[in-house]
């Protein structure tokens, strides 16, 4: 007699890494051919658990090595007994728990929040990764979302029309240490918006629609040039994650060889202990070269693969690309092409990164940065500063945006010549850069105009260093004008509004005599004069202005 499971088919949709352009994982989607099994599973945790187990079995039959995303309802996780079948299926498939992400979906109404949080804690303790699905389009309370502290948060593409919401979710992800993914991406315009929102992962028909077999190739539009990271912060390693090929530390060389020959896209295998901690790293080319020797197979096939491996190179999930390069730089040159294992806070391997991905991204950022530098001062232009302003607004940080210029600069050029004017601009830019510390950013937006973005506590030292310096050109004394707007969280929505608040302060600073500094607060009237004084009334017919 046919079973109800015979009417269930499964489709696979890639989860795409927007930085590497590769497939990071596969989400397994149940596709009932008859009946309404999914509606029943919403009310029956045991049935939902069976569907999740069947999904893992379907992935096993495709022989995919990619990490898996399996969907369960929140009520199922609150009733941990409903996931017994899933645990058993993962073990039967020979999968490690941290290769499986449990996508927890709505409804959350009437689900006991304490039981759900306990279920998340148990699964995470066993090594499973947790994803909060349907955020922004479902009914998950923000407090519960914070308590769950998911590894991944999925938004629907419809939220891209509400950028303030997406920015808020991106900030929340940074605070929780989670990745941000967007589902339902269908157009290149949406993909560009996803990237602009700071999401690391995405799904949708644009990349590859759900299919009965896992997609081998996906389409990922080329990213538009982005504002480069500065100094040694660099992009997060989370942007470059690739699936890790994992085998138990006890695996034989024959098992590793079978995996590598059957999966040409795999560049190496990590051998992990029972807790998922990497213990040896097996490089594809060096391993296969050893096995292909005259007696290689006979010597090594049944021996532990660990004997043909090397100590693993690892970085934490919170590392930057520069820190990965530091790890790669340690050791022999023959290992520069080895994958670097990315481990979570328990030391378990969650992914790998490849040197080629990092070098390409960092090189592109340096080219973009060089293209945006002012040729006179070698300082970045306004795009770099305004992009960082938007990031600080999204992060909910208080910041100070300042505009600085040289008083009566046209008279410098007219009286001392353009060469003297250029030298003065270079000197001011150099002084600003030298006075910048911590997270302060300096930009040269053209002519004698500069932008400075700083934390409020950095303002006074910078102003003293630059405004009190003795400036001169062509034998005449020169003064500078500085205007600053303090932006508290919520006072401005983007860099355009911050610039609009700064404009009247610039005019107020230029109306003062001597080296001047005017400070105002976004959203509040008036300003404070910190340097300079109001000039005496000029005689009739006398020229004015600075």
XYZ file of C-alpha atoms in Angstrom:
546
model
C 0.000 0.000 0.000
C 1.508 3.375 -0.937
C 2.756 5.522 1.921
C 1.952 9.230 2.203
C 5.689 9.830 1.916
C 5.542 8.664 -1.694
C 3.728 11.891 -2.586
C 6.529 14.076 -1.184
C 9.223 15.369 -3.491
C 12.050 17.699 -2.546
C 13.630 20.595 -4.394
C 17.008 22.199 -3.709
C 17.664 25.915 -3.839
C 21.212 27.282 -3.506
C 22.132 29.738 -0.789
C 24.616 32.002 -2.584
C 27.610 33.776 -1.087
C 27.481 37.230 -2.694
C 31.216 37.825 -2.286
C 32.666 34.578 -3.637
C 29.835 33.981 -6.101
C 29.713 30.353 -4.979
C 27.068 28.153 -3.423
C 27.354 28.268 0.372
C 24.626 25.720 1.149
C 21.449 24.097 -0.145
C 17.990 24.716 1.281
C 15.799 21.628 0.935
C 12.177 22.464 0.145
C 9.303 19.958 0.538
C 7.022 19.788 -2.518
C 3.922 17.623 -1.765
C 2.300 16.347 -4.957
C -1.048 15.774 -3.281
C -2.749 16.830 -0.071
C -1.718 19.530 2.355
C 1.014 17.824 4.349
C 2.734 21.108 5.231
C -0.414 22.471 6.861
C -0.667 19.265 8.890
C 3.019 19.494 9.839
C 2.429 23.011 11.195
C 0.104 21.419 13.773
C 1.982 18.134 14.277
C 5.632 18.399 15.488
C 6.259 14.691 14.899
C 5.135 14.911 11.274
C 7.228 18.060 10.776
C 10.254 16.232 12.184
C 9.683 13.358 9.774
C 9.577 15.790 6.843
C 12.899 17.275 7.981
C 14.406 13.787 8.197
C 13.132 12.947 4.700
C 14.739 16.159 3.432
C 18.138 15.052 4.744
C 17.619 11.645 3.113
C 16.815 13.315 -0.212
C 20.051 15.303 -0.002
C 21.977 12.120 0.769
C 20.711 10.498 -2.427
C 22.104 13.397 -4.464
C 25.560 12.771 -2.904
C 26.038 16.473 -2.351
C 28.769 17.616 0.025
C 27.283 21.060 0.507
C 25.949 22.161 3.898
C 22.193 21.781 4.231
C 19.347 24.025 5.372
C 16.362 22.085 6.719
C 13.050 23.793 7.526
C 11.071 23.205 10.711
C 8.259 25.132 12.321
C 8.900 26.961 15.585
C 6.367 24.741 17.377
C 8.339 21.665 16.329
C 11.520 22.961 17.888
C 9.640 23.876 21.069
C 8.675 20.177 21.196
C 12.159 18.682 20.937
C 10.731 15.185 20.652
C 9.597 16.159 17.176
C 13.218 16.364 16.004
C 14.295 12.859 16.987
C 13.820 11.716 13.374
C 15.983 14.585 12.107
C 18.838 13.718 14.445
C 18.709 10.073 13.372
C 18.653 11.035 9.684
C 21.720 13.235 10.086
C 23.607 10.372 11.737
C 22.532 7.864 9.066
C 23.677 10.240 6.341
C 27.134 10.472 7.918
C 26.652 14.210 8.276
C 28.098 16.249 11.107
C 25.543 18.391 12.951
C 27.348 21.648 12.125
C 26.867 20.895 8.424
C 23.119 21.280 8.979
C 21.353 24.588 9.599
C 17.867 24.342 11.065
C 15.700 27.074 9.521
C 13.075 27.935 12.145
C 9.976 29.383 10.548
C 6.729 31.000 11.686
C 4.157 30.961 13.131
C 5.526 31.843 16.556
C 2.161 32.840 18.044
C 1.120 30.471 20.844
C 4.557 28.793 20.792
C 5.993 28.729 24.356
C 8.991 31.030 24.102
C 10.886 29.388 26.957
C 10.489 25.954 25.387
C 11.595 27.326 22.012
C 14.673 28.974 23.542
C 15.496 25.709 25.337
C 15.151 23.838 22.057
C 17.525 26.245 20.326
C 20.025 25.844 23.155
C 19.917 22.027 22.946
C 20.333 21.946 19.164
C 23.168 24.451 19.277
C 24.871 22.417 21.990
C 24.759 19.377 19.706
C 26.415 21.410 16.963
C 23.475 22.300 14.701
C 23.399 25.844 13.354
C 20.309 27.973 13.840
C 18.564 30.217 11.298
C 15.636 32.539 12.034
C 13.495 32.363 8.889
C 10.761 34.736 7.745
C 12.038 37.670 9.815
C 10.189 40.881 9.024
C 7.442 39.002 7.194
C 6.429 36.736 10.062
C 5.377 37.097 13.664
C 8.620 36.548 15.560
C 8.982 38.993 18.494
C 12.227 40.947 18.529
C 12.866 39.912 22.125
C 12.648 36.256 21.155
C 14.879 36.861 18.147
C 17.496 38.373 20.449
C 17.199 35.460 22.898
C 17.624 32.920 20.092
C 20.831 34.607 18.878
C 20.666 32.799 15.504
C 23.698 32.102 13.349
C 21.762 33.308 10.305
C 18.806 35.635 9.807
C 16.690 35.466 6.642
C 14.661 38.381 5.288
C 12.154 38.398 2.459
C 13.119 40.473 -0.590
C 9.927 42.539 -0.178
C 11.647 44.326 2.718
C 14.189 45.827 0.320
C 11.637 48.582 -0.337
C 11.988 49.500 3.342
C 15.738 50.192 3.629
C 15.493 51.492 7.202
C 14.159 48.095 8.319
C 16.899 46.233 6.469
C 19.584 48.482 7.980
C 18.144 47.815 11.428
C 18.279 44.054 10.812
C 21.858 44.353 9.557
C 22.817 46.177 12.759
C 21.063 43.524 14.837
C 22.976 40.798 12.977
C 26.269 42.501 13.766
C 25.344 42.687 17.437
C 24.277 39.020 17.518
C 27.223 37.778 15.451
C 24.840 36.479 12.765
C 24.945 36.487 8.975
C 22.208 38.249 7.013
C 20.517 36.545 4.070
C 17.742 37.737 1.768
C 15.294 35.322 0.106
C 13.220 35.744 -3.028
C 15.721 37.755 -5.067
C 14.453 37.832 -8.650
C 16.085 40.836 -10.352
C 19.532 42.362 -10.618
C 18.150 45.546 -9.076
C 17.111 43.568 -6.010
C 20.534 41.915 -5.908
C 22.225 45.325 -5.916
C 19.929 46.409 -3.070
C 20.787 43.247 -1.138
C 24.484 44.009 -1.453
C 23.932 47.637 -0.463
C 22.074 46.441 2.622
C 25.178 44.527 3.691
C 23.729 41.030 3.329
C 26.313 38.309 2.885
C 24.012 35.598 1.492
C 20.992 35.476 -0.808
C 18.558 33.098 -2.482
C 16.134 33.457 -5.347
C 15.303 32.626 -8.929
C 17.859 35.181 -10.151
C 20.675 32.919 -8.961
C 19.000 29.532 -9.509
C 15.398 28.364 -9.056
C 14.549 25.328 -6.907
C 15.263 22.108 -8.787
C 15.177 18.368 -8.232
C 18.943 18.174 -8.453
C 21.300 20.588 -6.647
C 22.425 23.366 -8.994
C 26.056 23.150 -10.039
C 26.284 26.650 -11.516
C 24.556 29.797 -10.297
C 24.310 33.242 -11.824
C 25.574 36.036 -9.592
C 25.647 39.573 -11.066
C 28.965 41.363 -10.910
C 29.063 43.703 -7.939
C 29.361 47.431 -8.529
C 32.492 49.048 -7.053
C 32.087 49.527 -3.333
C 33.588 51.901 -0.834
C 36.800 50.177 0.301
C 37.554 49.300 3.872
C 40.247 51.395 5.500
C 43.440 50.696 7.429
C 43.765 47.200 8.854
C 40.106 46.612 9.588
C 39.337 45.062 6.238
C 36.274 43.064 5.218
C 34.994 40.357 7.538
C 35.966 36.762 6.875
C 32.224 35.994 6.884
C 32.041 37.465 3.381
C 34.344 34.774 1.991
C 32.986 31.576 3.548
C 32.982 28.476 1.386
C 31.607 25.058 2.360
C 34.144 22.848 4.105
C 34.709 19.228 3.093
C 34.854 17.435 6.441
C 35.727 13.869 7.394
C 36.348 12.289 10.792
C 39.925 12.382 12.024
C 39.962 8.566 11.750
C 39.221 8.595 7.995
C 41.497 6.506 5.826
C 43.474 7.839 2.889
C 41.200 5.787 0.639
C 38.130 7.625 1.957
C 39.752 11.000 1.330
C 40.780 9.946 -2.149
C 37.237 8.836 -2.975
C 35.865 12.189 -1.817
C 38.401 14.211 -3.798
C 38.125 12.230 -7.042
C 34.336 12.383 -6.892
C 34.244 16.104 -6.124
C 36.609 18.064 -8.380
C 35.467 21.369 -6.862
C 36.850 20.423 -3.435
C 40.317 21.913 -2.898
C 41.037 20.151 0.374
C 39.605 18.084 3.206
C 39.606 18.910 6.889
C 39.791 16.066 9.347
C 37.869 16.884 12.519
C 37.597 15.283 15.936
C 34.223 14.168 17.381
C 33.558 17.726 18.570
C 34.121 19.137 15.068
C 37.475 20.740 15.851
C 39.938 20.566 12.906
C 42.949 18.367 13.651
C 44.525 17.893 10.205
C 44.293 19.603 6.828
C 44.625 17.545 3.640
C 45.551 19.591 0.548
C 44.115 18.193 -2.687
C 47.169 18.404 -4.947
C 49.763 17.265 -2.412
C 47.575 14.388 -1.263
C 46.755 13.091 -4.755
C 50.407 13.422 -5.752
C 51.396 11.189 -2.831
C 48.693 8.676 -3.704
C 49.568 8.571 -7.403
C 53.168 7.507 -6.897
C 54.377 4.094 -7.911
C 53.422 2.498 -4.605
C 51.282 5.330 -3.257
C 47.942 3.565 -3.217
C 49.345 0.365 -1.794
C 51.237 2.246 0.900
C 48.571 4.685 1.988
C 45.052 3.580 0.965
C 44.212 1.833 4.225
C 46.293 4.026 6.467
C 44.958 7.067 8.336
C 44.669 10.079 6.033
C 46.001 12.217 8.884
C 49.502 10.942 8.076
C 49.285 12.738 4.726
C 47.887 15.939 6.193
C 49.280 19.047 7.858
C 48.369 20.990 10.974
C 45.259 23.028 10.124
C 45.357 26.770 9.767
C 42.383 28.305 11.543
C 40.803 31.699 12.160
C 37.802 32.669 14.227
C 34.463 33.526 12.678
C 34.959 37.165 13.746
C 38.322 37.542 11.975
C 39.013 40.013 9.171
C 40.500 39.245 5.779
C 43.798 40.792 6.896
C 43.976 38.407 9.858
C 43.534 35.474 7.475
C 46.455 36.746 5.411
C 48.533 36.918 8.601
C 47.750 33.235 9.233
C 48.625 32.279 5.659
C 51.933 34.159 5.901
C 53.120 31.899 8.737
C 54.841 28.747 7.541
C 56.206 27.394 4.283
C 55.376 28.806 0.894
C 54.131 25.409 -0.236
C 51.035 25.911 1.944
C 49.909 29.311 0.661
C 47.135 27.656 -1.387
C 45.769 25.656 1.561
C 42.232 26.375 2.694
C 42.006 28.186 6.031
C 39.451 26.692 8.414
C 36.974 29.135 9.948
C 35.918 28.020 13.417
C 33.118 29.136 15.702
C 33.471 30.159 19.329
C 33.623 26.475 20.339
C 36.464 25.811 17.898
C 34.255 23.806 15.497
C 34.849 24.181 11.778
C 31.953 25.973 10.086
C 33.520 26.789 6.706
C 36.770 27.481 4.893
C 38.204 30.494 3.082
C 40.509 30.466 0.095
C 43.460 32.762 -0.350
C 42.493 33.543 -3.946
C 39.137 34.982 -2.848
C 40.799 37.225 -0.284
C 43.564 38.472 -2.565
C 41.086 39.257 -5.337
C 38.752 41.223 -3.044
C 41.522 43.124 -1.289
C 43.257 43.923 -4.569
C 39.993 45.229 -6.039
C 39.400 47.363 -2.969
C 42.873 48.848 -3.268
C 42.323 49.633 -6.968
C 38.973 51.243 -6.153
C 40.548 53.157 -3.304
C 43.385 54.427 -5.497
C 40.900 55.516 -8.163
C 39.013 57.542 -5.577
C 42.023 59.323 -4.086
C 42.517 63.007 -4.702
C 45.717 63.291 -6.788
C 46.880 66.355 -4.845
C 46.604 65.051 -1.265
C 46.215 61.273 -1.847
C 43.202 61.420 0.452
C 39.916 59.668 -0.391
C 37.065 61.683 -1.847
C 33.612 62.329 -0.476
C 32.224 58.880 -1.393
C 34.463 57.167 1.147
C 33.370 59.520 3.926
C 29.663 59.546 3.099
C 29.641 55.754 2.848
C 31.159 55.521 6.309
C 28.617 58.075 7.591
C 25.790 55.822 6.403
C 27.385 52.812 8.094
C 27.648 54.643 11.405
C 24.034 55.766 11.112
C 22.989 52.159 10.470
C 25.045 51.033 13.466
C 23.310 53.573 15.708
C 26.584 55.350 16.578
C 27.023 58.971 17.609
C 29.481 60.724 15.293
C 30.802 64.160 14.378
C 30.936 65.237 10.735
C 33.149 68.265 10.078
C 33.884 70.454 7.086
C 37.158 72.421 6.955
C 38.527 74.864 4.429
C 41.176 77.571 3.988
C 40.068 81.178 4.479
C 40.459 83.534 1.503
C 41.992 80.749 -0.571
C 41.339 82.570 -3.856
C 43.559 85.392 -2.643
C 46.322 82.863 -1.936
C 46.148 81.608 -5.518
C 45.907 85.128 -6.950
C 48.727 86.561 -4.835
C 51.169 83.658 -4.390
C 50.342 81.522 -7.418
C 48.739 78.127 -7.923
C 51.880 76.227 -6.857
C 51.807 77.879 -3.436
C 48.074 77.175 -3.199
C 48.581 73.505 -4.037
C 51.377 73.228 -1.487
C 49.150 74.759 1.189
C 46.329 72.296 0.401
C 48.784 69.396 0.595
C 50.089 70.658 3.944
C 46.589 70.994 5.419
C 45.656 67.511 4.187
C 48.840 66.075 5.684
C 48.135 67.791 9.012
C 44.569 66.462 9.091
C 45.745 62.964 8.323
C 48.426 63.187 10.997
C 45.913 64.409 13.588
C 43.419 61.636 12.767
C 43.416 58.753 15.229
C 41.280 55.754 16.021
C 38.240 55.590 13.747
C 38.658 59.151 12.419
C 38.358 59.412 8.619
C 39.638 62.322 6.527
C 38.538 63.087 2.967
C 39.502 65.749 0.424
C 36.409 66.673 -1.564
C 38.100 69.087 -3.947
C 39.746 72.519 -3.976
C 40.481 73.588 -0.407
C 37.526 71.663 1.103
C 37.998 68.700 3.466
C 35.612 66.403 5.330
C 36.433 64.825 8.684
C 34.395 62.049 10.312
C 35.264 61.350 13.928
C 33.990 60.165 17.271
C 33.010 63.227 19.366
C 35.806 62.712 21.887
C 38.387 62.983 19.075
C 37.281 66.474 18.037
C 39.181 68.703 20.474
C 42.659 67.200 19.856
C 42.140 67.365 16.096
C 40.920 70.978 16.195
C 43.820 72.095 18.375
C 46.332 70.350 16.141
C 45.045 71.880 12.911
C 43.489 75.243 13.815
C 46.329 76.378 16.101
C 49.107 75.504 13.658
C 50.875 78.529 12.084
C 49.715 78.547 8.456
C 51.155 80.828 5.797
C 51.495 81.093 2.038
C 53.248 83.711 -0.084
C 54.296 85.618 3.028
C 50.776 86.072 4.359
C 49.209 84.473 7.445
C 46.467 81.948 6.720
C 43.567 80.825 8.919
C 41.223 77.855 8.635
C 37.478 77.492 9.235
C 35.961 74.376 10.817
C 32.251 73.520 11.070
C 31.020 70.426 12.933
C 27.629 68.780 13.314
C 27.158 66.207 16.083
C 24.764 63.452 15.025
C 23.188 61.365 17.762
C 21.396 58.071 16.928
C 18.109 58.848 15.177
C 18.905 62.498 14.494
C 19.700 61.930 10.800
C 18.645 59.198 8.383
C 21.552 59.287 5.916
C 24.642 61.241 4.855
C 22.565 63.678 2.774
C 20.657 64.814 5.821
C 23.886 65.096 7.823
C 25.379 67.267 5.057
C 22.258 69.445 5.031
C 22.676 70.036 8.783
C 26.329 70.931 8.220
C 25.707 73.554 5.491
C 24.424 76.429 7.725
C 27.205 75.734 10.227
C 29.728 76.189 7.433
C 28.240 79.616 6.667
C 28.341 80.531 10.370
C 32.028 79.576 10.619
C 32.920 81.624 7.533
C 31.246 84.674 9.078
C 33.745 84.703 11.967
C 37.163 86.379 12.122
C 40.388 84.416 12.575
C 40.680 80.667 12.893
C 37.084 79.603 13.546
C 35.175 76.570 14.753
C 31.386 76.320 14.962
C 29.643 73.281 16.435
C 25.963 72.383 16.160
C 23.760 69.376 16.845
C 21.586 67.701 14.243
C 17.918 68.373 14.817
C 18.515 71.179 17.320
C 18.550 74.932 16.588
C 21.518 77.216 17.130
C 25.217 76.532 17.355
C 28.197 77.001 19.638
C 31.167 79.189 18.690
C 34.285 77.390 19.878
C 36.855 79.482 17.972
C 36.754 82.862 16.261
C 34.821 86.058 16.853
C 32.251 88.132 15.085
C 34.010 90.753 12.923
C 33.570 94.483 13.408
C 31.219 96.077 10.861
C 33.101 96.740 7.631
C 33.243 100.297 6.203
C 30.840 100.969 3.388
C 32.174 99.666 0.085
C 34.846 97.475 1.669
C 35.067 93.889 0.289
C 33.999 91.112 2.640
C 33.676 87.353 2.758
C 36.094 84.553 3.473
